[in-house]
Amino acid sequence: FSMHQSELRVTVEAVEVESNRLLWRDTIAAGAADSIALRDGLMSRIRDGLLPALGAGAPTASHVRPRNADAYAGYLKSLAISNDPGPNLEAIAMLERASTIDPDHADTWASLGRRYYDEGQYGAGGSEAFRRSEAALRQALALDPAQISAAVRLLVLQIDAGRLQDGYGIARRLVARRPDSGEVHFALSTVLRYGGLQEDSARECDEAISRDPTNPGFRTCSATFIQLGRYDRALDFVRLDSGSEWSRLVTRWVYQRLGRRDDAREQHRQQSPNYPPR
């Protein structure tokens, strides 16, 4: 992207990896302070230009667009914040404020649901955080039934509650509906891992990261590869969330299993004494 006076220009390209062939390219411009206009421009160009270039139709479900620039700015800012317990609480406060100002933005509710989940799983939020997570995720899906991130996180909540059989059916339907989404393959991998089908889980993890190579949410696929004894591959998924307290903890566990004691000690040295929360 580039900045020209008060105008922001973003150039988007789609490249076929194997042949390095440029499939589609477009440039979108908007006022530097108008994040909503930039988002809408990107969505419009992708819908009208990229999807036809890929031979795909336009999405059948309409996405609920942000309506308030301040709320949307808060949502965007929260995306860059770590989900370590302390920073995660800051992101929750931002998203709660954004959801109050613009209660019809589904992506805000989906992100808030994920943040509440992390507070329950890795912070001190307990069962109340999980309850809030489910409520926020259901709100996101009520506003936009096509909100895949919310559907996947809601599925993970059901799996955590022991509803594996229901979860497997839901995950399979999500994959059939959105086979292009890395998140749905990650959801299926989680069901399979909890069900003890580690090789099948590993294949879905590989599929997930091939479709979305930088998604830090896929970090827990590392558990599948640790259970299989494939420690180098486990570290590939841990590195998706490099620099987090969680990644340092799991990296230390992996190094201990590999007999790399000095490296394990270094990870422990870098670890916050308050993580994981007691």
PDB file of C-alpha atoms in Angstrom, residues 8-116:
ATOM      1  CA  LEU A   8      -4.447   5.664   1.062  1.00  0.00           C
ATOM      2  CA  ARG A   9      -3.913   3.332  -1.894  1.00  0.00           C
ATOM      3  CA  VAL A  10      -3.938  -0.451  -1.519  1.00  0.00           C
ATOM      4  CA  THR A  11      -2.873  -2.761  -4.344  1.00  0.00           C
ATOM      5  CA  VAL A  12      -4.103  -6.356  -4.125  1.00  0.00           C
ATOM      6  CA  GLU A  13      -2.763  -9.217  -6.224  1.00  0.00           C
ATOM      7  CA  ALA A  14      -3.722 -12.875  -6.647  1.00  0.00           C
ATOM      8  CA  VAL A  15      -0.844 -15.058  -7.868  1.00  0.00           C
ATOM      9  CA  GLU A  16      -0.898 -18.734  -8.790  1.00  0.00           C
ATOM     10  CA  VAL A  17       1.890 -20.121  -6.614  1.00  0.00           C
ATOM     11  CA  GLU A  18       3.051 -23.011  -8.796  1.00  0.00           C
ATOM     12  CA  SER A  19       3.433 -21.002 -12.021  1.00  0.00           C
ATOM     13  CA  ASN A  20       3.934 -17.566 -10.425  1.00  0.00           C
ATOM     14  CA  ARG A  21       1.259 -16.332 -12.833  1.00  0.00           C
ATOM     15  CA  LEU A  22      -0.585 -13.142 -11.963  1.00  0.00           C
ATOM     16  CA  LEU A  23      -4.299 -13.948 -11.915  1.00  0.00           C
ATOM     17  CA  TRP A  24      -5.699 -10.605 -10.834  1.00  0.00           C
ATOM     18  CA  ARG A  25      -4.527  -7.212  -9.692  1.00  0.00           C
ATOM     19  CA  ASP A  26      -6.382  -4.084  -8.636  1.00  0.00           C
ATOM     20  CA  THR A  27      -5.804  -0.876  -6.704  1.00  0.00           C
ATOM     21  CA  ILE A  28      -8.269   0.650  -4.278  1.00  0.00           C
ATOM     22  CA  ALA A  29      -8.057   4.201  -2.979  1.00  0.00           C
ATOM     23  CA  ALA A  30      -9.830   5.879  -0.074  1.00  0.00           C
ATOM     24  CA  GLY A  31      -9.331   8.697   2.376  1.00  0.00           C
ATOM     25  CA  ALA A  32      -6.631   7.785   4.877  1.00  0.00           C
ATOM     26  CA  ALA A  33      -9.022   8.233   7.787  1.00  0.00           C
ATOM     27  CA  ASP A  34     -11.934   6.377   6.171  1.00  0.00           C
ATOM     28  CA  SER A  35     -11.295   2.724   7.039  1.00  0.00           C
ATOM     29  CA  ILE A  36     -14.884   1.739   6.298  1.00  0.00           C
ATOM     30  CA  ALA A  37     -14.723   3.086   2.742  1.00  0.00           C
ATOM     31  CA  LEU A  38     -11.447   1.239   2.201  1.00  0.00           C
ATOM     32  CA  ARG A  39     -12.925  -1.999   3.483  1.00  0.00           C
ATOM     33  CA  ASP A  40     -16.021  -1.660   1.328  1.00  0.00           C
ATOM     34  CA  GLY A  41     -13.872  -0.906  -1.696  1.00  0.00           C
ATOM     35  CA  LEU A  42     -11.759  -3.984  -1.102  1.00  0.00           C
ATOM     36  CA  MET A  43     -14.813  -6.205  -0.638  1.00  0.00           C
ATOM     37  CA  SER A  44     -16.420  -4.837  -3.800  1.00  0.00           C
ATOM     38  CA  ARG A  45     -13.315  -5.312  -5.965  1.00  0.00           C
ATOM     39  CA  ILE A  46     -12.747  -8.829  -4.630  1.00  0.00           C
ATOM     40  CA  ARG A  47     -16.381  -9.749  -5.244  1.00  0.00           C
ATOM     41  CA  ASP A  48     -16.524  -8.246  -8.730  1.00  0.00           C
ATOM     42  CA  GLY A  49     -12.954  -8.914  -9.888  1.00  0.00           C
ATOM     43  CA  LEU A  50     -11.092 -11.618  -7.979  1.00  0.00           C
ATOM     44  CA  LEU A  51     -13.881 -14.168  -7.536  1.00  0.00           C
ATOM     45  CA  PRO A  52     -14.787 -14.244 -11.249  1.00  0.00           C
ATOM     46  CA  ALA A  53     -11.055 -14.506 -12.087  1.00  0.00           C
ATOM     47  CA  LEU A  54     -10.887 -17.595  -9.878  1.00  0.00           C
ATOM     48  CA  GLY A  55     -14.043 -19.024 -11.420  1.00  0.00           C
ATOM     49  CA  ALA A  56     -15.999 -18.573  -8.201  1.00  0.00           C
ATOM     50  CA  GLY A  57     -19.370 -16.976  -7.762  1.00  0.00           C
ATOM     51  CA  ALA A  58     -20.158 -14.148  -5.422  1.00  0.00           C
ATOM     52  CA  PRO A  59     -20.911 -15.132  -1.819  1.00  0.00           C
ATOM     53  CA  THR A  60     -24.547 -16.001  -1.300  1.00  0.00           C
ATOM     54  CA  ALA A  61     -24.754 -14.497   2.166  1.00  0.00           C
ATOM     55  CA  SER A  62     -24.496 -10.753   2.674  1.00  0.00           C
ATOM     56  CA  HIS A  63     -21.921  -9.615   5.181  1.00  0.00           C
ATOM     57  CA  VAL A  64     -22.957  -7.056   7.747  1.00  0.00           C
ATOM     58  CA  ARG A  65     -20.786  -4.001   7.117  1.00  0.00           C
ATOM     59  CA  PRO A  66     -19.441  -1.739   9.871  1.00  0.00           C
ATOM     60  CA  ARG A  67     -21.456   1.444  10.350  1.00  0.00           C
ATOM     61  CA  ASN A  68     -19.322   3.471  12.726  1.00  0.00           C
ATOM     62  CA  ALA A  69     -15.743   4.479  11.938  1.00  0.00           C
ATOM     63  CA  ASP A  70     -14.628   4.695  15.594  1.00  0.00           C
ATOM     64  CA  ALA A  71     -16.031   1.268  16.409  1.00  0.00           C
ATOM     65  CA  TYR A  72     -14.452  -0.232  13.311  1.00  0.00           C
ATOM     66  CA  ALA A  73     -11.096   1.364  14.146  1.00  0.00           C
ATOM     67  CA  GLY A  74     -11.276  -0.237  17.591  1.00  0.00           C
ATOM     68  CA  TYR A  75     -12.074  -3.605  16.028  1.00  0.00           C
ATOM     69  CA  LEU A  76      -9.133  -3.321  13.615  1.00  0.00           C
ATOM     70  CA  LYS A  77      -6.761  -2.241  16.381  1.00  0.00           C
ATOM     71  CA  SER A  78      -7.772  -5.229  18.495  1.00  0.00           C
ATOM     72  CA  LEU A  79      -6.727  -7.634  15.735  1.00  0.00           C
ATOM     73  CA  ALA A  80      -3.055  -6.767  16.279  1.00  0.00           C
ATOM     74  CA  ILE A  81      -3.147  -7.382  20.049  1.00  0.00           C
ATOM     75  CA  SER A  82      -1.705 -10.577  21.515  1.00  0.00           C
ATOM     76  CA  ASN A  83      -4.059 -13.060  23.129  1.00  0.00           C
ATOM     77  CA  ASP A  84      -1.743 -13.450  26.116  1.00  0.00           C
ATOM     78  CA  PRO A  85      -3.881 -12.882  29.239  1.00  0.00           C
ATOM     79  CA  GLY A  86      -2.958  -9.236  29.930  1.00  0.00           C
ATOM     80  CA  PRO A  87      -3.155  -7.867  26.392  1.00  0.00           C
ATOM     81  CA  ASN A  88      -6.208 -10.017  25.738  1.00  0.00           C
ATOM     82  CA  LEU A  89      -8.128  -8.128  28.409  1.00  0.00           C
ATOM     83  CA  GLU A  90      -7.216  -4.866  26.652  1.00  0.00           C
ATOM     84  CA  ALA A  91      -8.569  -6.253  23.379  1.00  0.00           C
ATOM     85  CA  ILE A  92     -11.766  -7.372  25.128  1.00  0.00           C
ATOM     86  CA  ALA A  93     -12.317  -3.835  26.437  1.00  0.00           C
ATOM     87  CA  MET A  94     -11.853  -2.412  22.928  1.00  0.00           C
ATOM     88  CA  LEU A  95     -14.248  -4.904  21.390  1.00  0.00           C
ATOM     89  CA  GLU A  96     -16.859  -4.471  24.110  1.00  0.00           C
ATOM     90  CA  ARG A  97     -16.812  -0.735  23.431  1.00  0.00           C
ATOM     91  CA  ALA A  98     -17.009  -1.323  19.658  1.00  0.00           C
ATOM     92  CA  SER A  99     -19.927  -3.726  20.066  1.00  0.00           C
ATOM     93  CA  THR A 100     -21.797  -1.137  22.132  1.00  0.00           C
ATOM     94  CA  ILE A 101     -21.260   1.616  19.567  1.00  0.00           C
ATOM     95  CA  ASP A 102     -21.974  -0.608  16.539  1.00  0.00           C
ATOM     96  CA  PRO A 103     -23.964  -3.647  17.750  1.00  0.00           C
ATOM     97  CA  ASP A 104     -24.744  -4.865  14.219  1.00  0.00           C
ATOM     98  CA  HIS A 105     -21.178  -5.606  13.120  1.00  0.00           C
ATOM     99  CA  ALA A 106     -20.893  -9.396  13.106  1.00  0.00           C
ATOM    100  CA  ASP A 107     -17.087  -9.512  12.878  1.00  0.00           C
ATOM    101  CA  THR A 108     -16.775  -7.557  16.121  1.00  0.00           C
ATOM    102  CA  TRP A 109     -18.948 -10.090  17.946  1.00  0.00           C
ATOM    103  CA  ALA A 110     -17.006 -13.003  16.427  1.00  0.00           C
ATOM    104  CA  SER A 111     -13.694 -11.507  17.537  1.00  0.00           C
ATOM    105  CA  LEU A 112     -15.090 -10.765  20.986  1.00  0.00           C
ATOM    106  CA  GLY A 113     -16.272 -14.380  21.263  1.00  0.00           C
ATOM    107  CA  ARG A 114     -12.786 -15.605  20.477  1.00  0.00           C
ATOM    108  CA  ARG A 115     -11.254 -13.222  23.014  1.00  0.00           C
ATOM    109  CA  TYR A 116     -13.654 -14.349  25.741  1.00  0.00           C
TER     110      TYR A 116
END
